[in-house]
PDB file of C-alpha atoms in Angstrom:
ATOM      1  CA  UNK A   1      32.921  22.359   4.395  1.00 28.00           C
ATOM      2  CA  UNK A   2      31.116  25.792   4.346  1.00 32.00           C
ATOM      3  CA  UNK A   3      31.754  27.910   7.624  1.00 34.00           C
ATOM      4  CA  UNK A   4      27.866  29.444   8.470  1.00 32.00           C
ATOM      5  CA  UNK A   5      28.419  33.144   9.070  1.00 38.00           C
ATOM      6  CA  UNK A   6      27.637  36.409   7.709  1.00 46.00           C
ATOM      7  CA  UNK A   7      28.788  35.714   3.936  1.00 52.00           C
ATOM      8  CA  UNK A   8      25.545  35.743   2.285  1.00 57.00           C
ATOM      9  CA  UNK A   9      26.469  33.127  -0.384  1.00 56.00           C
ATOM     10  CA  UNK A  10      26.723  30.687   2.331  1.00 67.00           C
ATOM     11  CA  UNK A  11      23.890  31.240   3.838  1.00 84.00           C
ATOM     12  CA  UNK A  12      20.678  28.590   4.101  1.00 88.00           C
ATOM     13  CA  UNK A  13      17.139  28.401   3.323  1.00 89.00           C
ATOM     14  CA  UNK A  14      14.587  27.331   5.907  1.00 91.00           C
ATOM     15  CA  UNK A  15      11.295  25.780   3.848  1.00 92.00           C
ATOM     16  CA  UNK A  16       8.369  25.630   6.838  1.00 93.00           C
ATOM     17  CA  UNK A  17       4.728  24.812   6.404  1.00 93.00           C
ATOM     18  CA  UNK A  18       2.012  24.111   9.623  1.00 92.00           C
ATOM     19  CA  UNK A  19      -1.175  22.977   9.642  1.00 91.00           C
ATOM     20  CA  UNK A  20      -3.674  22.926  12.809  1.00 89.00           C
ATOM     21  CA  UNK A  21      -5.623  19.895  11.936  1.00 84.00           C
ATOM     22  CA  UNK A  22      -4.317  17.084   9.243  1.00 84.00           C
ATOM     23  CA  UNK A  23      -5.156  13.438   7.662  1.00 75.00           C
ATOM     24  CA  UNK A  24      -3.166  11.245   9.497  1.00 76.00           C
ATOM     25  CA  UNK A  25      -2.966   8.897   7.040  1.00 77.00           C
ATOM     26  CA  UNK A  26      -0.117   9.675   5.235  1.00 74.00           C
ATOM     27  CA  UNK A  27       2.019   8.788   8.262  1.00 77.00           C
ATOM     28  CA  UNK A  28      -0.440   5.867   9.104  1.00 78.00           C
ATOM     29  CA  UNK A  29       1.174   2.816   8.176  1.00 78.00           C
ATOM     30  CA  UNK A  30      -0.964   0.116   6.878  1.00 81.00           C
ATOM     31  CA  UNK A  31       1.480  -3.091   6.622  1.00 86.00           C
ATOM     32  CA  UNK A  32       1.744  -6.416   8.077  1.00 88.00           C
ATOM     33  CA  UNK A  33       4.761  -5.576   9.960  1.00 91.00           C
ATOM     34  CA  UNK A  34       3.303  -2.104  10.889  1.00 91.00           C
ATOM     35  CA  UNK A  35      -0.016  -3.959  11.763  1.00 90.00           C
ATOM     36  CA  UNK A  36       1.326  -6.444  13.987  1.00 92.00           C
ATOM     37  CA  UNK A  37       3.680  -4.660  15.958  1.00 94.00           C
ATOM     38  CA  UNK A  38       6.769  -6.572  14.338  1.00 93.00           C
ATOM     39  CA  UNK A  39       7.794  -3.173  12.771  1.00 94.00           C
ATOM     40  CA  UNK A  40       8.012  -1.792  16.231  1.00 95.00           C
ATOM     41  CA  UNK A  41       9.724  -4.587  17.543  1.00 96.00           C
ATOM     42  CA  UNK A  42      12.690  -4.493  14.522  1.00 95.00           C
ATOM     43  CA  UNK A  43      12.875  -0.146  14.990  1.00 94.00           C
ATOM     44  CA  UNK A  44      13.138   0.714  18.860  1.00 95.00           C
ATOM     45  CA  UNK A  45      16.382  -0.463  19.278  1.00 94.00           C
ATOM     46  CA  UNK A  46      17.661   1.218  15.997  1.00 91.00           C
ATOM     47  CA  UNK A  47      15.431   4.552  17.079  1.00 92.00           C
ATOM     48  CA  UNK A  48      17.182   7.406  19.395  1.00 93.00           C
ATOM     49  CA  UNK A  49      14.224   8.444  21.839  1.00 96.00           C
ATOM     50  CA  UNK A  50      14.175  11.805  24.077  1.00 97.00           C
ATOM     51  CA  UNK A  51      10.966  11.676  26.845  1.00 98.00           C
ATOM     52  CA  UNK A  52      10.701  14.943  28.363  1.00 98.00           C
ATOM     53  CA  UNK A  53      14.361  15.569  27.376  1.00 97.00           C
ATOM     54  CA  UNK A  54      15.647  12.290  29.232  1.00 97.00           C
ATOM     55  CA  UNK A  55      17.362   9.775  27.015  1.00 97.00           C
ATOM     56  CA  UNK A  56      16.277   6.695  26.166  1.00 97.00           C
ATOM     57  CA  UNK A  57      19.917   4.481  26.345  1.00 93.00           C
ATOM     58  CA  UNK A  58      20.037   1.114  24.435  1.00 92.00           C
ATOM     59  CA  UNK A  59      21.248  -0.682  27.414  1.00 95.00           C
ATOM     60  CA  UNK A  60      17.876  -0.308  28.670  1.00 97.00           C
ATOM     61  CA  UNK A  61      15.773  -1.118  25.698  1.00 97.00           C
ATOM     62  CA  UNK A  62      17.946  -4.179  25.724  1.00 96.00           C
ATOM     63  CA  UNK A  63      16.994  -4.651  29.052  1.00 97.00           C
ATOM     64  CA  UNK A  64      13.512  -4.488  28.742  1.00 98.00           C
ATOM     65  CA  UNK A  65      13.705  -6.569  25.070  1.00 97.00           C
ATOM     66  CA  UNK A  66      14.506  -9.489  27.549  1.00 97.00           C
ATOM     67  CA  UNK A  67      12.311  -9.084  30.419  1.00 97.00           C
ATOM     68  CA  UNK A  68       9.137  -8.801  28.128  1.00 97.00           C
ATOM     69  CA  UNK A  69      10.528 -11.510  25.488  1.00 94.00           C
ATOM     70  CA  UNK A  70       7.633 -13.466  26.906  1.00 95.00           C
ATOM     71  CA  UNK A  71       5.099 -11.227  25.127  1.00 96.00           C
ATOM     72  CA  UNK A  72       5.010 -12.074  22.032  1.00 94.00           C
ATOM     73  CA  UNK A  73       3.045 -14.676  21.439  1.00 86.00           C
ATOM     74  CA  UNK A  74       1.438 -16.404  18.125  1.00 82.00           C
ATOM     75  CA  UNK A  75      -2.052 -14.607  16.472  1.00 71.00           C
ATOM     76  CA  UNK A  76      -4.894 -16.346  16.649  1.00 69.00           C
ATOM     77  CA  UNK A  77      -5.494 -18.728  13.772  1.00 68.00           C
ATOM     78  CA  UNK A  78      -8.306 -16.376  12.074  1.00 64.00           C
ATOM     79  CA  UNK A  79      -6.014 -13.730  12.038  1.00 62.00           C
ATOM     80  CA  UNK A  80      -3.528 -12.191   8.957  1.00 60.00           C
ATOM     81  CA  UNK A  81      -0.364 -12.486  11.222  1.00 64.00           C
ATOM     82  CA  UNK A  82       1.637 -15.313  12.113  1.00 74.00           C
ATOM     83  CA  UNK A  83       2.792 -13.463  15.340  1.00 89.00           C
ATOM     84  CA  UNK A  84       1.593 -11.002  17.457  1.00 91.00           C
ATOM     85  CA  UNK A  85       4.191  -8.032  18.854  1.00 95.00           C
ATOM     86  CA  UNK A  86       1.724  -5.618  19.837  1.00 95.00           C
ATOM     87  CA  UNK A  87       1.669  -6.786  23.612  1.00 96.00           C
ATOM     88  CA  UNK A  88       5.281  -6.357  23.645  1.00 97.00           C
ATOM     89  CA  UNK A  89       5.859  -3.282  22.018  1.00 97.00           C
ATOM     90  CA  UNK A  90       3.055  -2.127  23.969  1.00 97.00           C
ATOM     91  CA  UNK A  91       4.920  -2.956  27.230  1.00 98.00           C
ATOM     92  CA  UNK A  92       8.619  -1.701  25.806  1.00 98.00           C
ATOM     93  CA  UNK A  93       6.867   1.847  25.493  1.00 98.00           C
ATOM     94  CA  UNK A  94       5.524   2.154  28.616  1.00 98.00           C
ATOM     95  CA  UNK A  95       8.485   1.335  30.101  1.00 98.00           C
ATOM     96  CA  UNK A  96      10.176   4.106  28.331  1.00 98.00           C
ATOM     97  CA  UNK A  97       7.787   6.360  30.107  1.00 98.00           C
ATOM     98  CA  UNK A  98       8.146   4.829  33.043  1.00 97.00           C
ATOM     99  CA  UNK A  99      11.995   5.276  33.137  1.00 97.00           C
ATOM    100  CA  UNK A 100      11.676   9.030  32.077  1.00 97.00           C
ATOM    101  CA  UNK A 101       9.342   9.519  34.844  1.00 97.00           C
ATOM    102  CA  UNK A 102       6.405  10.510  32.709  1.00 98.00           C
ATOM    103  CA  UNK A 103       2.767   9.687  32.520  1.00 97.00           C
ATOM    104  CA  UNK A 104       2.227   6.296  30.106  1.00 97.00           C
ATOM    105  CA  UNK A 105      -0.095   7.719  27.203  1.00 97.00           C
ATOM    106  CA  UNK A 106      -3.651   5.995  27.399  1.00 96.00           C
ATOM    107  CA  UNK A 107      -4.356   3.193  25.454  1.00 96.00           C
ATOM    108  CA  UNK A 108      -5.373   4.447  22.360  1.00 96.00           C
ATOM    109  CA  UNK A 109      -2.102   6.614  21.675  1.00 96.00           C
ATOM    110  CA  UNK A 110       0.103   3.697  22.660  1.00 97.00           C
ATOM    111  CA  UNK A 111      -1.733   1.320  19.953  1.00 95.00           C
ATOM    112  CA  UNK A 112      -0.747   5.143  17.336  1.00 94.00           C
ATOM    113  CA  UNK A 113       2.318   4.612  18.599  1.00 94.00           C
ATOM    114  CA  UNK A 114       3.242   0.824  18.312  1.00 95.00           C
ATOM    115  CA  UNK A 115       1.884   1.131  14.294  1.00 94.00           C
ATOM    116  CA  UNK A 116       3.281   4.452  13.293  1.00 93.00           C
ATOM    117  CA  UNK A 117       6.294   5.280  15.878  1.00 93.00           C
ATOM    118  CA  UNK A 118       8.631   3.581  13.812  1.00 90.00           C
ATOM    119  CA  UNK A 119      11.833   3.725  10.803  1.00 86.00           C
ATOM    120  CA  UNK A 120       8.829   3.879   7.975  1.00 84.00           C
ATOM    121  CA  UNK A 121       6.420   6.239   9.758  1.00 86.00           C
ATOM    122  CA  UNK A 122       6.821   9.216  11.871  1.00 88.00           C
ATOM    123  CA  UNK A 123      11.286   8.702  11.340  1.00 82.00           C
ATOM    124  CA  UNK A 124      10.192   8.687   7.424  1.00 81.00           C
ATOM    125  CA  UNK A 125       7.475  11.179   6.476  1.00 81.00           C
ATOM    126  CA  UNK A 126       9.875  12.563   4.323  1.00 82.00           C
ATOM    127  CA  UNK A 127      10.057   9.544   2.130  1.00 79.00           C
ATOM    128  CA  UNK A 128       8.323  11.356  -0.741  1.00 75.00           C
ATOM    129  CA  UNK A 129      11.363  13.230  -0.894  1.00 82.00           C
ATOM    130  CA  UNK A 130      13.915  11.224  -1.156  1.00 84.00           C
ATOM    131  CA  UNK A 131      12.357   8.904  -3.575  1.00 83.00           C
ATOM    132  CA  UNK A 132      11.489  11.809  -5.612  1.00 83.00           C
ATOM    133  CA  UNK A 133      15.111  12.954  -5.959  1.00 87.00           C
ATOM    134  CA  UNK A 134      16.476   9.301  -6.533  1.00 86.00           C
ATOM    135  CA  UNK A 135      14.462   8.400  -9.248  1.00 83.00           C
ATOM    136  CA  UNK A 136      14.018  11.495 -11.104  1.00 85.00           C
ATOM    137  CA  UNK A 137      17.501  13.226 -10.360  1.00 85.00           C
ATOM    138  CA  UNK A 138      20.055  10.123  -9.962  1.00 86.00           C
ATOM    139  CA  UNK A 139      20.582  11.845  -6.685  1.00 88.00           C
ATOM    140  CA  UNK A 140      21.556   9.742  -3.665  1.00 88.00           C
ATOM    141  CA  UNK A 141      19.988  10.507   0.465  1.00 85.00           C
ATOM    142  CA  UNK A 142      22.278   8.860   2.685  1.00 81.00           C
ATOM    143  CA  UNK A 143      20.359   9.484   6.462  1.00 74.00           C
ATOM    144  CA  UNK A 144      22.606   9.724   9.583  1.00 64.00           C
ATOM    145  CA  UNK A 145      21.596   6.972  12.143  1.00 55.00           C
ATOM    146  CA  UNK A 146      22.892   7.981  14.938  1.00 59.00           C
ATOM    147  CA  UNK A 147      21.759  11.732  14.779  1.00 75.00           C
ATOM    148  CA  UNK A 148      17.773  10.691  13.920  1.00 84.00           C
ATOM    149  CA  UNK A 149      15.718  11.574  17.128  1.00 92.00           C
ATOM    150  CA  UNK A 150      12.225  11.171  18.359  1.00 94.00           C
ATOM    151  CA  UNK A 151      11.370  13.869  21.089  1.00 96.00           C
ATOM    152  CA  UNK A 152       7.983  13.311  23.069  1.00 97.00           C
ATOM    153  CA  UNK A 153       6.501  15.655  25.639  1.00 98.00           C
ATOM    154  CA  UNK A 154       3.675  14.009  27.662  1.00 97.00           C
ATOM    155  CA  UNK A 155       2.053  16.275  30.747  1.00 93.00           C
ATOM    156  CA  UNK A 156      -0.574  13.875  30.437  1.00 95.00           C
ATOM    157  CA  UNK A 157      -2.002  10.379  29.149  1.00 96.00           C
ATOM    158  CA  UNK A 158      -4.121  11.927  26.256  1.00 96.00           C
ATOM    159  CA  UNK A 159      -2.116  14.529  24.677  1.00 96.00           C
ATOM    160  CA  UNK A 160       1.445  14.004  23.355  1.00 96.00           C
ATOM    161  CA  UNK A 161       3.853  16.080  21.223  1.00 97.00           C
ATOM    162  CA  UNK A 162       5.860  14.309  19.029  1.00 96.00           C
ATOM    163  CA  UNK A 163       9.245  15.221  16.964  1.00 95.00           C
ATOM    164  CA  UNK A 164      10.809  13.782  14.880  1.00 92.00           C
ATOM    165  CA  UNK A 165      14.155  15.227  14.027  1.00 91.00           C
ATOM    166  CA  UNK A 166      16.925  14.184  11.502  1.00 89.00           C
ATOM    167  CA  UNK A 167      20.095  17.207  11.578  1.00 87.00           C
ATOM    168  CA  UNK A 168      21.741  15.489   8.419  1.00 86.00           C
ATOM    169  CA  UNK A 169      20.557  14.182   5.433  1.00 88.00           C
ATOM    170  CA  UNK A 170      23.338  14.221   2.764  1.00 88.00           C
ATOM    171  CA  UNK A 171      22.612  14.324  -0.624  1.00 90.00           C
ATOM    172  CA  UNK A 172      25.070  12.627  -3.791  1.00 89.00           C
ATOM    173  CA  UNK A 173      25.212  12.854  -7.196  1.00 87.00           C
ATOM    174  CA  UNK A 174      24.863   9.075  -7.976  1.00 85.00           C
ATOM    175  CA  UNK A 175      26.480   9.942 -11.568  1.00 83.00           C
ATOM    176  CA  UNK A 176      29.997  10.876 -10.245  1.00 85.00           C
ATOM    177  CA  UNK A 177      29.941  10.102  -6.480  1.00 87.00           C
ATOM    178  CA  UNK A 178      30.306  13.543  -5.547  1.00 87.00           C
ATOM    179  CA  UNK A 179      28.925  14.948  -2.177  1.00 88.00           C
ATOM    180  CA  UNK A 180      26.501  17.505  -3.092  1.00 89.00           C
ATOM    181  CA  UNK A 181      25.258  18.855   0.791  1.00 87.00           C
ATOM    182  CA  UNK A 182      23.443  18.324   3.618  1.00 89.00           C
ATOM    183  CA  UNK A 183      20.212  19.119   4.517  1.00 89.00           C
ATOM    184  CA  UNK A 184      18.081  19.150   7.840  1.00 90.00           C
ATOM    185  CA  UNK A 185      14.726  18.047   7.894  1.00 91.00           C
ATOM    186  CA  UNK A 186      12.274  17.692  11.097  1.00 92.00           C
ATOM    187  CA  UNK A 187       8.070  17.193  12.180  1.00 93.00           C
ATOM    188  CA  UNK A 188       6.248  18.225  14.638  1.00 94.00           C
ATOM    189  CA  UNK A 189       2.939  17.328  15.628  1.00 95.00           C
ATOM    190  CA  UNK A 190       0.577  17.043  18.910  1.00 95.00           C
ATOM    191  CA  UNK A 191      -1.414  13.848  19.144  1.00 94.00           C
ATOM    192  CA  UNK A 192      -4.160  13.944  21.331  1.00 94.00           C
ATOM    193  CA  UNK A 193      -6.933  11.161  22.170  1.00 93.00           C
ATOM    194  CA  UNK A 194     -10.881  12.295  22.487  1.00 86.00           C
ATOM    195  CA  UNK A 195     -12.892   9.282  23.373  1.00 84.00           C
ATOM    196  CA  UNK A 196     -10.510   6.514  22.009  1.00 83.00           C
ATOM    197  CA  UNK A 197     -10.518   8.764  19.176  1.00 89.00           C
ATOM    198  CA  UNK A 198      -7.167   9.654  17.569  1.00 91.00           C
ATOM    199  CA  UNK A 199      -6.301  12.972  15.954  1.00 91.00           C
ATOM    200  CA  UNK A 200      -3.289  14.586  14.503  1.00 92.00           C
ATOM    201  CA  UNK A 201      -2.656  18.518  15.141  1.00 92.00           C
ATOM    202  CA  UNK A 202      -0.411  21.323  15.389  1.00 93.00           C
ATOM    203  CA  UNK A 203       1.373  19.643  12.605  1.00 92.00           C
ATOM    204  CA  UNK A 204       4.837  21.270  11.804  1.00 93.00           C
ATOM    205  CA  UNK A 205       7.319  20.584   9.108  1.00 92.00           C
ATOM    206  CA  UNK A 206      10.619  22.164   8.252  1.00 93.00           C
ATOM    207  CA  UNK A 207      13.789  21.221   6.100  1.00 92.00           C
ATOM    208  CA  UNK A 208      16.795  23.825   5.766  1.00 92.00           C
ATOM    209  CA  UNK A 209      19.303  23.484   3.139  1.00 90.00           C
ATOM    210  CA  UNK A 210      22.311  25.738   1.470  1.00 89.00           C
ATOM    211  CA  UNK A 211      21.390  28.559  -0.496  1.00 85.00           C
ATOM    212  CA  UNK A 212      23.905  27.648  -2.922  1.00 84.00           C
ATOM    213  CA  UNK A 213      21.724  24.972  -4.354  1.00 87.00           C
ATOM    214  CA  UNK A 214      20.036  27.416  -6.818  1.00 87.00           C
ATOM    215  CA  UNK A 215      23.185  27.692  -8.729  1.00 85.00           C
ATOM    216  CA  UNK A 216      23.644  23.955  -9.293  1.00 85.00           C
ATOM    217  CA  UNK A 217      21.654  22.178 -11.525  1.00 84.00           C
ATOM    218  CA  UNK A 218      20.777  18.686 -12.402  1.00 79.00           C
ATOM    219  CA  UNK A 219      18.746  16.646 -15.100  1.00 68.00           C
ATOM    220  CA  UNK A 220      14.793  16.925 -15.169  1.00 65.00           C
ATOM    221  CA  UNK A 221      13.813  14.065 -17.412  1.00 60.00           C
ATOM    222  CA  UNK A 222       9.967  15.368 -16.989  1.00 59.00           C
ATOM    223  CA  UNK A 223      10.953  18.355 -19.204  1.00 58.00           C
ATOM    224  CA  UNK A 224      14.286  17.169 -20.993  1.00 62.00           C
ATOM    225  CA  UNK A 225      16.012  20.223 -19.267  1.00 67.00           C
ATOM    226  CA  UNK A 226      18.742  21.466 -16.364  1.00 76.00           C
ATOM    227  CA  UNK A 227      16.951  22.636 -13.581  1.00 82.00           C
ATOM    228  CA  UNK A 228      18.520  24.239 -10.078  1.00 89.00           C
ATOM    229  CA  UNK A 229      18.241  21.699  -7.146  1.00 90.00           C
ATOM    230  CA  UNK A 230      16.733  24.549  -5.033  1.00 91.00           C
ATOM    231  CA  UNK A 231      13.946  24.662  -7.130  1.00 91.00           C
ATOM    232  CA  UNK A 232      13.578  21.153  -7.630  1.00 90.00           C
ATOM    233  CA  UNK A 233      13.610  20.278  -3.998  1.00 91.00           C
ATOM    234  CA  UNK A 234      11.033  23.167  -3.043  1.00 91.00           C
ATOM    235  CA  UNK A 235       9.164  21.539  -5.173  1.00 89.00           C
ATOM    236  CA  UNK A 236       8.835  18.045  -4.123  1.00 88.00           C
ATOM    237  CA  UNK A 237       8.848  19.425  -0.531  1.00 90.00           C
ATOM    238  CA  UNK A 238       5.144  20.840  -1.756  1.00 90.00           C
ATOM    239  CA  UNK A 239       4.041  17.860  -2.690  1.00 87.00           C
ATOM    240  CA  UNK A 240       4.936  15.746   0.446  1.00 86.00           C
ATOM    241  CA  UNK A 241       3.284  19.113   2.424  1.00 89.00           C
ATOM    242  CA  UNK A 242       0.418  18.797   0.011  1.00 88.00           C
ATOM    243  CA  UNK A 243       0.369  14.820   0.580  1.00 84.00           C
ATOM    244  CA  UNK A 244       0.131  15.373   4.568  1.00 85.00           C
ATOM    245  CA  UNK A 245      -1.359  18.534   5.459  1.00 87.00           C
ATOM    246  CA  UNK A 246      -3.648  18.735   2.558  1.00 83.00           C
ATOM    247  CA  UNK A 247      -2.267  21.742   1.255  1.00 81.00           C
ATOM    248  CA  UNK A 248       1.056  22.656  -0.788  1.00 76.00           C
ATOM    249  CA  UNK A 249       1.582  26.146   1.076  1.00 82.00           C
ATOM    250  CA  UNK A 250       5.030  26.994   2.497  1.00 87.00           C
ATOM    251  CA  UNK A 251       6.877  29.578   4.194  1.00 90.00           C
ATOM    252  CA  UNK A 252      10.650  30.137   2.591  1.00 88.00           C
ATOM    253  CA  UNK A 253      13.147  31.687   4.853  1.00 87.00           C
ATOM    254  CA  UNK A 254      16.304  32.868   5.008  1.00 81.00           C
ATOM    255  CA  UNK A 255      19.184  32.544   7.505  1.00 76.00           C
ATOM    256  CA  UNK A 256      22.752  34.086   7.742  1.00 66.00           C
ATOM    257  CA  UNK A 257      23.450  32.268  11.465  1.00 51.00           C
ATOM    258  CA  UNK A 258      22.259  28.205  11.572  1.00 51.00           C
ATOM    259  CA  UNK A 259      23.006  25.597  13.641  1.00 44.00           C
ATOM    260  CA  UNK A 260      23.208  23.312  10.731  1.00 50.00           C
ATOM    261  CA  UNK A 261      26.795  22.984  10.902  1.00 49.00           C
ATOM    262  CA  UNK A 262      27.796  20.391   8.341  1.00 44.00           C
ATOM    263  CA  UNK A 263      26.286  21.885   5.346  1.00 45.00           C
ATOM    264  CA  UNK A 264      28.252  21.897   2.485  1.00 43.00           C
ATOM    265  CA  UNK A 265      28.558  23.971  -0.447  1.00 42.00           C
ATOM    266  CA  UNK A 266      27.215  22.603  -3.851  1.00 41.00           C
ATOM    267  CA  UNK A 267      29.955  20.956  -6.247  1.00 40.00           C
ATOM    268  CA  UNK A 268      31.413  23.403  -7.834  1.00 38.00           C
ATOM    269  CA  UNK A 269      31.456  22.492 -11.457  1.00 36.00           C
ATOM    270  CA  UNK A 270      31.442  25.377 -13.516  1.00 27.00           C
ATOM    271  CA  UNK A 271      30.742  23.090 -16.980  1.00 32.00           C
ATOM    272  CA  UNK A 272      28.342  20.867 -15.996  1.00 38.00           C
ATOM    273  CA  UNK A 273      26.098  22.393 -12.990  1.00 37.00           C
ATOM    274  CA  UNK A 274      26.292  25.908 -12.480  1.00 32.00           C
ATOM    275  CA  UNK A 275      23.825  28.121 -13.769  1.00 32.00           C
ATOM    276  CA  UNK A 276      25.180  30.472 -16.708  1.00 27.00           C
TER     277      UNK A 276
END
């Protein structure tokens, strides 16, 4: 475990890129569970909410799983769907609201959230990533359930600011079983309703890992060479930016102090990995 201080070689990277207005669709989730509310239904319990910095507890999402089991009722027979959760889901975040003592977003923001507030939409717009490093690097993104977060601000029904927050994301080198690091990866975004009309803005993304990852490299079957992970991850990070804001521009930072305290320092093998 690296101790985050003033030692330059430990310190981390901070890869940022915002966009004002952006296509929503990449976080838009067009499934039959998404569709019907049933991915809703499966995620909130699994999800860690903050509302205006109150927490959401399980005990009363369990609560309200019960009192509203009466929701969820067969689709009609013309439709796709053999059962309908949007009525419940509906109802289980407005009670979450409720209990945080904030205003319940208008209709057409609840119906964004029961298709997109979910495990495979706003908790993974990073999925590019991680699919990217499996399958091309062997590499291995074990997420942290209990540390995942989705922080909403509501001051009023038609704008919301959404957040969705993972502090560790380890990575492994599939070949050998070795912990590589950690990385930290959040969005941002406000999402406002004009006229039952949804849009996406003030989007925000950010992921922060160790320096150190320049000196260690790994297999790039697209060129038959050793690459450094830095690079390689910078990389796909553009992509996913490029996939959801419409543009691959980021902003690369450095940091000596973090609050990402569990990074750890890339496997030092001086044979295999670290750049000569």
């Amino acid at each position: 475990m690296v101790n985050i201080g003033k030692n330059k070689d430990n310190a981390v990277f901070t890869l940022q890129s915002y966009a004002r207005d952006f296509n929503y669709q990449y976080l838009r989730q067009n499934t039959s569970n998404a569709n019907s509310g049933r991915q809703a239904y499966l995620d909130i319990p699994r999800m860690n909410f903050v509302i205006n910095g109150k927490n959401i507890n399980n005990n009363l999402i369990n609560k309200l799983y019960i009192e509203n089991e009466n929701l969820i009722k067969p689709s009609p027979p013309e439709s796709d769907i053999s059962t309908d959760y949007r009525p419940f889901a509906k109802a289980i975040f407005s009670e979450m609201f409720k209990s945080a003592h904030a205003p319940i977003p208008n209709k057409a923001i609840l119906e964004e959230f029961v298709t997109n507030c979910n495990q495979s939409g706003y908790e993974f717009s990073y999925g590019l990533l991680l699919k990217e490093l499996f399958q091309k690097h062997g590499l291995f993104t074990q997420l942290n359930d209990g540390q995942r977060t989705i922080y909403i601000t509501i001051r009023s029904p038609d704008s919301i600011r959404v957040e969705s927050k993972n502090p560790v994301i380890s990575i492994t080198d599939m070949e050998n079983g070795k912990k590589i690091c950690n990385m930290s990866y959040s969005l941002g975004f406000a999402l406002e309703s004009n006229m039952n009309k949804i849009e996406y803005k003030n989007g925000q993304i950010s992921l922060t890992l160790p320096k150190n990852l320049k000196k260690y490299k790994v297999d790039d079957d697209t060129q038959q060479s050793r690459k450094n992970l830095f690079d390689i991850i910078v990389g796909f990070f553009r992509e996913m930016v490029n996939k959801l804001f419409g543009s691959n521009n980021i902003n690369i930072t450095e940091k000596l102090n973090t609050t990402l305290q569990d990074v750890h320092s890339p496997v030092n093998d001086i044979n295999n990995n670290l750049i000569r």
